[in-house]
Coordinates of C-alpha atoms in Angstrom, one line a residue:
X1 CA 13.1 0.5 69.8
X2 CA 10.7 3.3 70.7
X3 CA 7.7 3.7 68.3
X4 CA 8.8 7.2 67.2
X5 CA 12.3 5.9 66.3
X6 CA 10.8 2.9 64.4
X7 CA 8.6 5.2 62.4
X8 CA 11.5 7.6 61.7
X9 CA 13.8 4.7 60.5
X10 CA 11.1 3.3 58.2
X11 CA 10.5 6.7 56.6
X12 CA 14.2 7.2 56.1
X13 CA 14.5 3.7 54.5
X14 CA 11.6 4.5 52.2
X15 CA 13.2 7.7 51.0
X16 CA 16.4 5.7 50.1
X17 CA 14.7 3.1 48.0
X18 CA 14.7 3.8 44.2
X19 CA 11.2 4.4 42.8
X20 CA 9.6 1.5 41.0
X21 CA 8.9 2.2 37.4
X22 CA 5.6 0.6 36.2
X23 CA 5.5 0.1 32.5
X24 CA 2.6 1.8 30.7
X25 CA -0.1 -0.6 29.5
X26 CA -3.2 -0.1 27.4
X27 CA -6.3 -0.6 29.6
X28 CA -9.4 -2.6 28.9
X29 CA -12.6 -1.8 30.6
X30 CA -14.0 -4.2 33.1
X31 CA -16.5 -5.5 30.5
X32 CA -13.8 -6.4 27.9
X33 CA -14.2 -3.3 25.7
X34 CA -11.2 -2.6 23.5
X35 CA -9.9 1.0 23.6
X36 CA -9.2 2.0 20.0
X37 CA -7.7 5.1 18.3
X38 CA -8.3 6.1 14.8
X39 CA -6.8 8.8 12.5
X40 CA -9.9 10.4 11.1
X41 CA -11.3 13.4 9.2
X42 CA -14.7 15.2 9.5
X43 CA -14.3 17.1 6.2
X44 CA -12.2 17.0 3.1
X45 CA -8.9 18.9 2.8
X46 CA -5.1 18.6 3.2
X47 CA -4.1 15.9 5.7
X48 CA -2.4 18.4 8.0
X49 CA -5.6 20.5 8.2
X50 CA -8.3 17.9 8.6
X51 CA -6.9 14.7 10.3
X52 CA -7.4 14.2 14.0
X53 CA -6.7 11.4 16.4
X54 CA -10.0 10.1 17.9
X55 CA -10.5 7.5 20.7
X56 CA -13.5 5.2 21.0
X57 CA -14.5 1.8 22.6
X58 CA -15.2 -1.5 20.8
X59 CA -17.7 -3.9 22.4
X60 CA -16.9 -7.6 22.6
X61 CA -17.8 -9.3 19.3
X62 CA -20.9 -11.4 18.8
X63 CA -22.5 -13.4 15.9
X64 CA -20.3 -13.1 12.8
X65 CA -18.2 -10.2 14.0
X66 CA -14.4 -10.1 14.5
X67 CA -12.4 -7.8 16.6
X68 CA -9.1 -6.8 15.0
X69 CA -5.9 -5.3 16.2
X70 CA -4.0 -3.7 13.3
X71 CA -0.4 -4.6 12.7
X72 CA 0.6 -2.5 9.7
X73 CA -1.1 0.0 7.5
X74 CA 0.6 1.8 4.5
X75 CA 0.2 5.4 3.4
X76 CA -0.7 5.3 -0.3
X77 CA -1.1 8.3 -2.6
X78 CA -4.7 7.3 -3.2
X79 CA -5.3 7.6 0.5
X80 CA -4.2 11.3 0.3
X81 CA -6.4 11.9 -2.7
X82 CA -9.3 10.4 -0.7
X83 CA -8.7 12.8 2.2
X84 CA -8.5 15.7 -0.3
X85 CA -11.9 14.6 -1.7
X86 CA -10.7 14.2 -5.2
X87 CA -10.7 10.4 -5.4
X88 CA -13.6 8.5 -7.1
X89 CA -14.5 6.6 -3.9
X90 CA -15.3 8.6 -0.8
X91 CA -14.7 7.3 2.8
X92 CA -17.7 6.5 4.9
X93 CA -18.6 9.2 7.4
X94 CA -20.3 7.9 10.6
X95 CA -21.0 8.7 14.2
X96 CA -20.7 5.0 15.1
X97 CA -17.3 5.6 16.6
X98 CA -18.6 7.8 19.3
X99 CA -18.0 11.2 17.7
X100 CA -20.4 14.1 17.9
X101 CA -20.0 14.9 14.2
X102 CA -19.6 12.2 11.5
X103 CA -16.0 11.2 10.9
X104 CA -14.2 8.8 8.4
X105 CA -11.1 6.8 9.1
X106 CA -8.2 7.2 6.7
X107 CA -6.3 4.5 4.9
X108 CA -7.4 1.6 2.6
X109 CA -4.8 -1.1 3.0
X110 CA -3.2 -3.0 5.8
X111 CA -3.1 -6.2 7.8
X112 CA -4.7 -6.9 11.2
X113 CA -4.7 -9.7 13.7
X114 CA -7.9 -11.4 15.0
X115 CA -8.0 -10.9 18.7
X116 CA -11.6 -12.0 19.4
X117 CA -14.5 -13.5 17.4
X118 CA -18.3 -13.9 17.7
X119 CA -19.9 -17.3 18.3
X120 CA -21.0 -17.9 14.8
X121 CA -17.7 -17.3 13.1
X122 CA -16.3 -20.3 11.2
X123 CA -12.9 -20.7 9.5
X124 CA -11.3 -17.7 11.3
X125 CA -9.4 -18.1 14.5
X126 CA -7.9 -15.8 17.1
X127 CA -4.3 -15.1 16.0
X128 CA -5.1 -15.3 12.2
X129 CA -4.0 -12.3 10.1
X130 CA -6.6 -10.7 7.9
X131 CA -6.7 -8.2 5.0
X132 CA -9.8 -6.1 4.4
X133 CA -11.5 -7.0 1.1
X134 CA -13.0 -3.7 0.1
X135 CA -11.7 -0.2 -0.2
X136 CA -13.0 2.5 2.2
X137 CA -12.9 0.5 5.4
X138 CA -10.3 2.8 7.0
X139 CA -7.1 1.1 8.1
X140 CA -5.4 3.9 10.0
X141 CA -6.6 2.7 13.3
X142 CA -5.3 0.6 16.2
X143 CA -8.4 -1.7 16.4
X144 CA -11.6 -2.3 14.5
X145 CA -14.6 -4.6 14.2
X146 CA -16.0 -6.1 11.0
X147 CA -17.8 -9.1 9.7
X148 CA -15.9 -12.3 9.0
X149 CA -17.0 -12.4 5.3
X150 CA -15.4 -9.0 4.7
X151 CA -11.8 -10.1 5.2
X152 CA -9.2 -12.2 3.4
X153 CA -7.7 -14.6 6.0
X154 CA -4.0 -15.2 6.0
X155 CA -3.3 -18.4 8.0
X156 CA 0.0 -19.1 9.8
X157 CA 1.5 -21.2 6.9
X158 CA 0.7 -18.5 4.4
X159 CA 2.6 -15.8 6.4
X160 CA 5.5 -17.9 7.8
X161 CA 8.7 -15.9 7.7
X162 CA 6.9 -12.7 6.6
X163 CA 6.6 -9.4 8.5
X164 CA 3.3 -7.5 8.9
X165 CA 4.7 -4.8 6.6
X166 CA 5.0 -7.3 3.8
X167 CA 1.6 -8.7 4.2
X168 CA 0.0 -5.3 4.7
X169 CA 1.2 -4.0 1.4
X170 CA 0.3 -6.9 -0.9
X171 CA -3.3 -6.0 -1.9
X172 CA -2.8 -2.8 -3.9
X173 CA 0.5 -2.4 -5.7
X174 CA 1.5 -6.0 -6.5
X175 CA -2.1 -6.8 -7.3
X176 CA -2.3 -3.9 -9.8
X177 CA 0.9 -4.9 -11.5
X178 CA -0.2 -8.6 -11.7
X179 CA -3.5 -7.8 -13.3
X180 CA -2.2 -5.3 -15.8
X181 CA 0.5 -7.7 -17.0
X182 CA -2.0 -10.6 -17.3
X183 CA -5.4 -9.2 -18.3
X184 CA -4.9 -6.9 -21.3
X185 CA -2.3 -8.6 -23.5
X186 CA -1.2 -12.2 -23.7
X187 CA 2.5 -11.5 -23.6
X188 CA 4.9 -14.3 -24.6
X189 CA 8.3 -15.0 -23.2
X190 CA 10.8 -12.5 -24.7
X191 CA 8.2 -9.9 -25.5
X192 CA 8.5 -6.4 -24.0
X193 CA 6.4 -3.9 -22.1
X194 CA 7.3 -0.3 -21.4
X195 CA 6.2 1.6 -18.2
X196 CA 6.6 5.0 -16.7
X197 CA 6.7 5.6 -12.9
X198 CA 9.0 2.5 -12.8
X199 CA 10.2 3.3 -9.3
X200 CA 6.7 3.3 -7.9
X201 CA 5.3 0.4 -5.9
X202 CA 3.5 -0.9 -8.9
X203 CA 6.5 -0.3 -11.2
X204 CA 8.8 -2.3 -9.0
X205 CA 6.3 -5.1 -8.7
X206 CA 5.8 -5.2 -12.5
X207 CA 9.6 -5.5 -13.0
X208 CA 9.8 -8.5 -10.7
X209 CA 6.7 -10.3 -11.9
X210 CA 7.7 -9.8 -15.6
X211 CA 11.2 -11.3 -14.9
X212 CA 9.6 -14.3 -13.3
X213 CA 7.3 -14.8 -16.3
X214 CA 9.9 -14.2 -19.0
X215 CA 8.9 -10.8 -20.1
X216 CA 11.3 -7.9 -20.8
X217 CA 10.8 -4.4 -19.4
X218 CA 11.8 -0.9 -20.6
X219 CA 11.4 1.3 -17.5
X220 CA 11.1 5.1 -17.4
X221 CA 11.8 7.1 -14.2
X222 CA 11.9 10.8 -13.5
X223 CA 15.2 12.5 -13.8
X224 CA 16.7 13.5 -10.4
X225 CA 19.8 15.5 -9.5
X226 CA 21.3 13.0 -7.2
X227 CA 21.1 9.2 -6.8
X228 CA 20.2 8.5 -10.5
X229 CA 22.9 5.9 -11.0
X230 CA 21.9 4.2 -7.7
X231 CA 18.2 4.2 -8.7
X232 CA 18.9 2.6 -12.1
X233 CA 21.1 0.0 -10.5
X234 CA 18.4 -0.8 -8.0
X235 CA 15.8 -1.4 -10.6
X236 CA 18.2 -3.5 -12.7
X237 CA 18.8 -5.7 -9.7
X238 CA 15.1 -6.3 -9.5
X239 CA 15.1 -7.6 -13.0
X240 CA 14.7 -4.6 -15.3
X241 CA 16.1 -5.0 -18.8
X242 CA 16.5 -1.2 -19.4
X243 CA 16.1 1.9 -17.2
X244 CA 16.0 5.4 -18.7
X245 CA 15.0 8.8 -17.5
X246 CA 12.0 10.6 -19.1
X247 CA 14.4 13.0 -20.8
X248 CA 16.4 10.2 -22.3
X249 CA 13.2 8.4 -23.5
X250 CA 11.9 11.5 -25.3
X251 CA 15.3 12.5 -26.7
X252 CA 15.8 12.5 -30.5
X253 CA 17.3 9.3 -31.7
X254 CA 16.1 7.1 -28.8
X255 CA 14.1 5.1 -31.3
X256 CA 17.4 3.6 -32.6
X257 CA 18.2 2.5 -29.1
X258 CA 14.8 0.8 -28.7
X259 CA 15.4 -1.0 -32.0
X260 CA 18.7 -2.2 -30.7
X261 CA 17.2 -3.3 -27.4
X262 CA 14.4 -5.3 -29.1
X263 CA 16.7 -7.3 -31.4
X264 CA 16.1 -5.1 -34.4
X265 CA 12.4 -4.7 -33.6
X266 CA 11.9 -8.5 -33.8
X267 CA 10.9 -8.6 -30.1
X268 CA 7.7 -6.4 -30.0
X269 CA 6.7 -4.0 -27.3
X270 CA 3.0 -5.0 -26.9
X271 CA 2.1 -3.3 -23.6
X272 CA 2.5 0.1 -21.9
X273 CA 1.8 0.9 -18.3
X274 CA 1.1 4.5 -17.5
X275 CA 0.8 6.2 -14.1
X276 CA 2.1 9.6 -15.1
X277 CA 0.1 11.0 -18.0
X278 CA 0.8 13.9 -20.3
X279 CA 2.9 14.0 -23.4
X280 CA 5.1 11.1 -22.2
X281 CA 2.3 8.6 -22.9
X282 CA 2.2 9.6 -26.6
X283 CA 6.0 9.0 -26.8
X284 CA 5.5 5.6 -25.3
X285 CA 2.7 4.8 -27.8
X286 CA 4.9 5.5 -30.7
X287 CA 7.2 2.6 -29.7
X288 CA 4.4 0.1 -29.4
X289 CA 3.7 -2.7 -31.9
X290 CA 0.4 -2.7 -33.9
X291 CA -2.5 -3.8 -31.8
X292 CA -0.7 -3.1 -28.5
X293 CA -2.4 -1.7 -25.3
X294 CA -1.5 1.2 -23.1
X295 CA -3.1 0.8 -19.6
X296 CA -3.5 3.9 -17.4
X297 CA -3.7 3.3 -13.7
X298 CA -2.6 6.7 -12.3
X299 CA -2.1 10.4 -13.2
X300 CA 0.8 11.6 -11.1
X301 CA 1.5 14.6 -13.4
X302 CA -2.2 15.6 -13.3
X303 CA -1.9 16.0 -17.1
X304 CA -4.4 14.4 -19.5
X305 CA -3.6 11.6 -21.9
X306 CA -4.2 12.8 -25.4
X307 CA -5.1 10.1 -27.9
X308 CA -3.0 10.3 -31.1
X309 CA -5.4 9.7 -34.0
X310 CA -2.9 8.2 -36.3
X311 CA -1.9 5.5 -33.8
X312 CA -5.5 4.7 -33.1
X313 CA -6.4 4.3 -36.8
X314 CA -3.4 2.9 -38.5
X315 CA -1.7 0.9 -35.6
X316 CA -4.8 0.0 -33.7
X317 CA -3.3 1.0 -30.4
X318 CA -5.7 0.5 -27.5
X319 CA -6.0 2.8 -24.6
X320 CA -7.4 1.2 -21.4
X321 CA -7.9 2.1 -17.8
X322 CA -7.4 -0.1 -14.7
X323 CA -8.6 0.5 -11.2
X324 CA -7.6 -2.2 -8.8
X325 CA -10.4 -1.3 -6.3
X326 CA -13.1 -2.0 -8.9
X327 CA -11.4 -5.2 -10.0
X328 CA -11.1 -6.4 -6.3
X329 CA -14.7 -5.7 -5.6
X330 CA -15.8 -7.7 -8.7
X331 CA -13.4 -10.6 -8.2
X332 CA -13.0 -11.3 -4.4
X333 CA -12.0 -14.9 -4.9
X334 CA -9.4 -14.0 -7.6
X335 CA -8.1 -11.3 -5.2
X336 CA -7.6 -13.8 -2.4
X337 CA -5.8 -16.2 -4.8
X338 CA -3.6 -13.4 -6.1
X339 CA -2.7 -12.3 -2.5
X340 CA -1.6 -15.8 -1.6
X341 CA 0.4 -16.1 -4.8
X342 CA 2.4 -12.9 -4.1
X343 CA 2.9 -13.9 -0.4
X344 CA 4.2 -17.3 -1.6
X345 CA 6.7 -15.6 -4.0
X346 CA 7.8 -13.4 -1.1
X347 CA 8.3 -16.4 1.1
X348 CA 10.5 -18.0 -1.6
X349 CA 12.6 -14.8 -1.9
X350 CA 11.4 -14.3 -5.5
X351 CA 9.5 -11.0 -4.8
X352 CA 10.8 -8.1 -2.8
X353 CA 8.6 -5.5 -1.1
X354 CA 9.2 -1.8 -1.7
X355 CA 11.6 0.1 0.5
X356 CA 9.7 1.4 3.5
X357 CA 9.8 4.2 6.0
X358 CA 8.0 2.8 9.1
X359 CA 6.2 5.1 11.6
X360 CA 5.7 3.3 14.9
X361 CA 2.2 3.8 16.3
X362 CA 1.9 3.0 20.1
X363 CA -1.0 3.9 22.4
X364 CA 0.8 7.0 23.5
X365 CA 2.0 8.2 20.1
X366 CA 1.2 11.9 19.6
X367 CA -1.3 13.0 17.0
X368 CA 1.2 15.4 15.2
X369 CA 3.6 12.5 14.6
X370 CA 1.0 10.5 12.8
X371 CA -0.3 13.5 10.7
X372 CA 3.3 14.5 9.8
X373 CA 3.8 11.0 8.4
X374 CA 0.7 11.3 6.2
X375 CA 1.5 14.8 5.0
X376 CA 5.1 13.8 4.2
X377 CA 3.8 11.5 1.5
X378 CA 3.0 14.6 -0.6
X379 CA 6.7 15.7 -0.6
X380 CA 9.2 15.0 -3.4
X381 CA 11.5 12.0 -3.6
X382 CA 11.3 9.8 -0.5
X383 CA 13.6 7.1 0.8
X384 CA 10.7 4.7 1.2
X385 CA 7.0 4.1 1.4
X386 CA 5.4 5.5 4.6
X387 CA 3.7 2.8 6.7
X388 CA 2.2 2.8 10.2
X389 CA 3.6 -0.2 12.2
X390 CA 1.6 -0.8 15.3
X391 CA 3.4 -1.5 18.6
X392 CA 1.9 -1.4 22.0
X393 CA -1.6 -0.3 21.2

């Protein structure tokens, strides 16, 4: 065949071949640097106004450093408050991530996988999962680097059968419920506690733990126009003994219903858990036994808790506050033990994680999609807890 014909035939054949699709892959530099992305802020404000997606590189770890790839990071209400600048602890602003101006990474909870470690690291291996010990680290990121002593290690046997979403949400809500049920009143089997915000992550955890420990729970939820019966049934299936709306709880004559629930008052209500605030807390206090405690861990209504003088003096009702971040910082070993206890209960099918609305974060996920997921946490009733689940990063 003449050369010109051969060239023509080859060109024709090439035009007929279907194009080869090469899957996109995240690139590493020639020197082993990890390419990371973070959802960060440079100033306080509403998430939709201040959050930006920022890229930076992470050097190979040395000494006691670990390089982490995040697997799941939830979006908690406290994270939003921190971005708004109204939360007691402020995120750490830094230029260490290669930005011109100081930035801080959002998020305070999550689970990551160890993908590399420095030469002096002991007791942590590649492939282990870890939870950051302290608040303010910033977990809305694909990769990070930190010291080995700043993480709780979750070995393979401790996470067997569990998803990253389950492990990544264990250190705030279940921990808060556990400590409040255990640290303020020594409840006995058959005794009651009352809580508002019962459909929250903490509320759902408290219901389940109380059932396991033999306590009884009176649960208050916000009235909603649709899905009320389904919500009550859902909480009852977790182990709630009674579920009522805030309107029902504050209605005239509800005291008689409480008396009937508590075996004529012979089963005392000795603990109240409050994440709402406002007049509802006073109504809760009126149903408590003498010497009982009300523990406040949130203020969703943004209304203050007014202390009723008569209950303070004549019934010796105690009003306490609980902040899981402070407790965790002061009790790192207890936190680690509590995390493993909850994970063990989850493995046994005795503890159920909250309903979730996962948002997949890949290396090519757009900034707006991530920011919309954070902003959506501020909206009304949601089908599940927002959580970033990291894919191909």
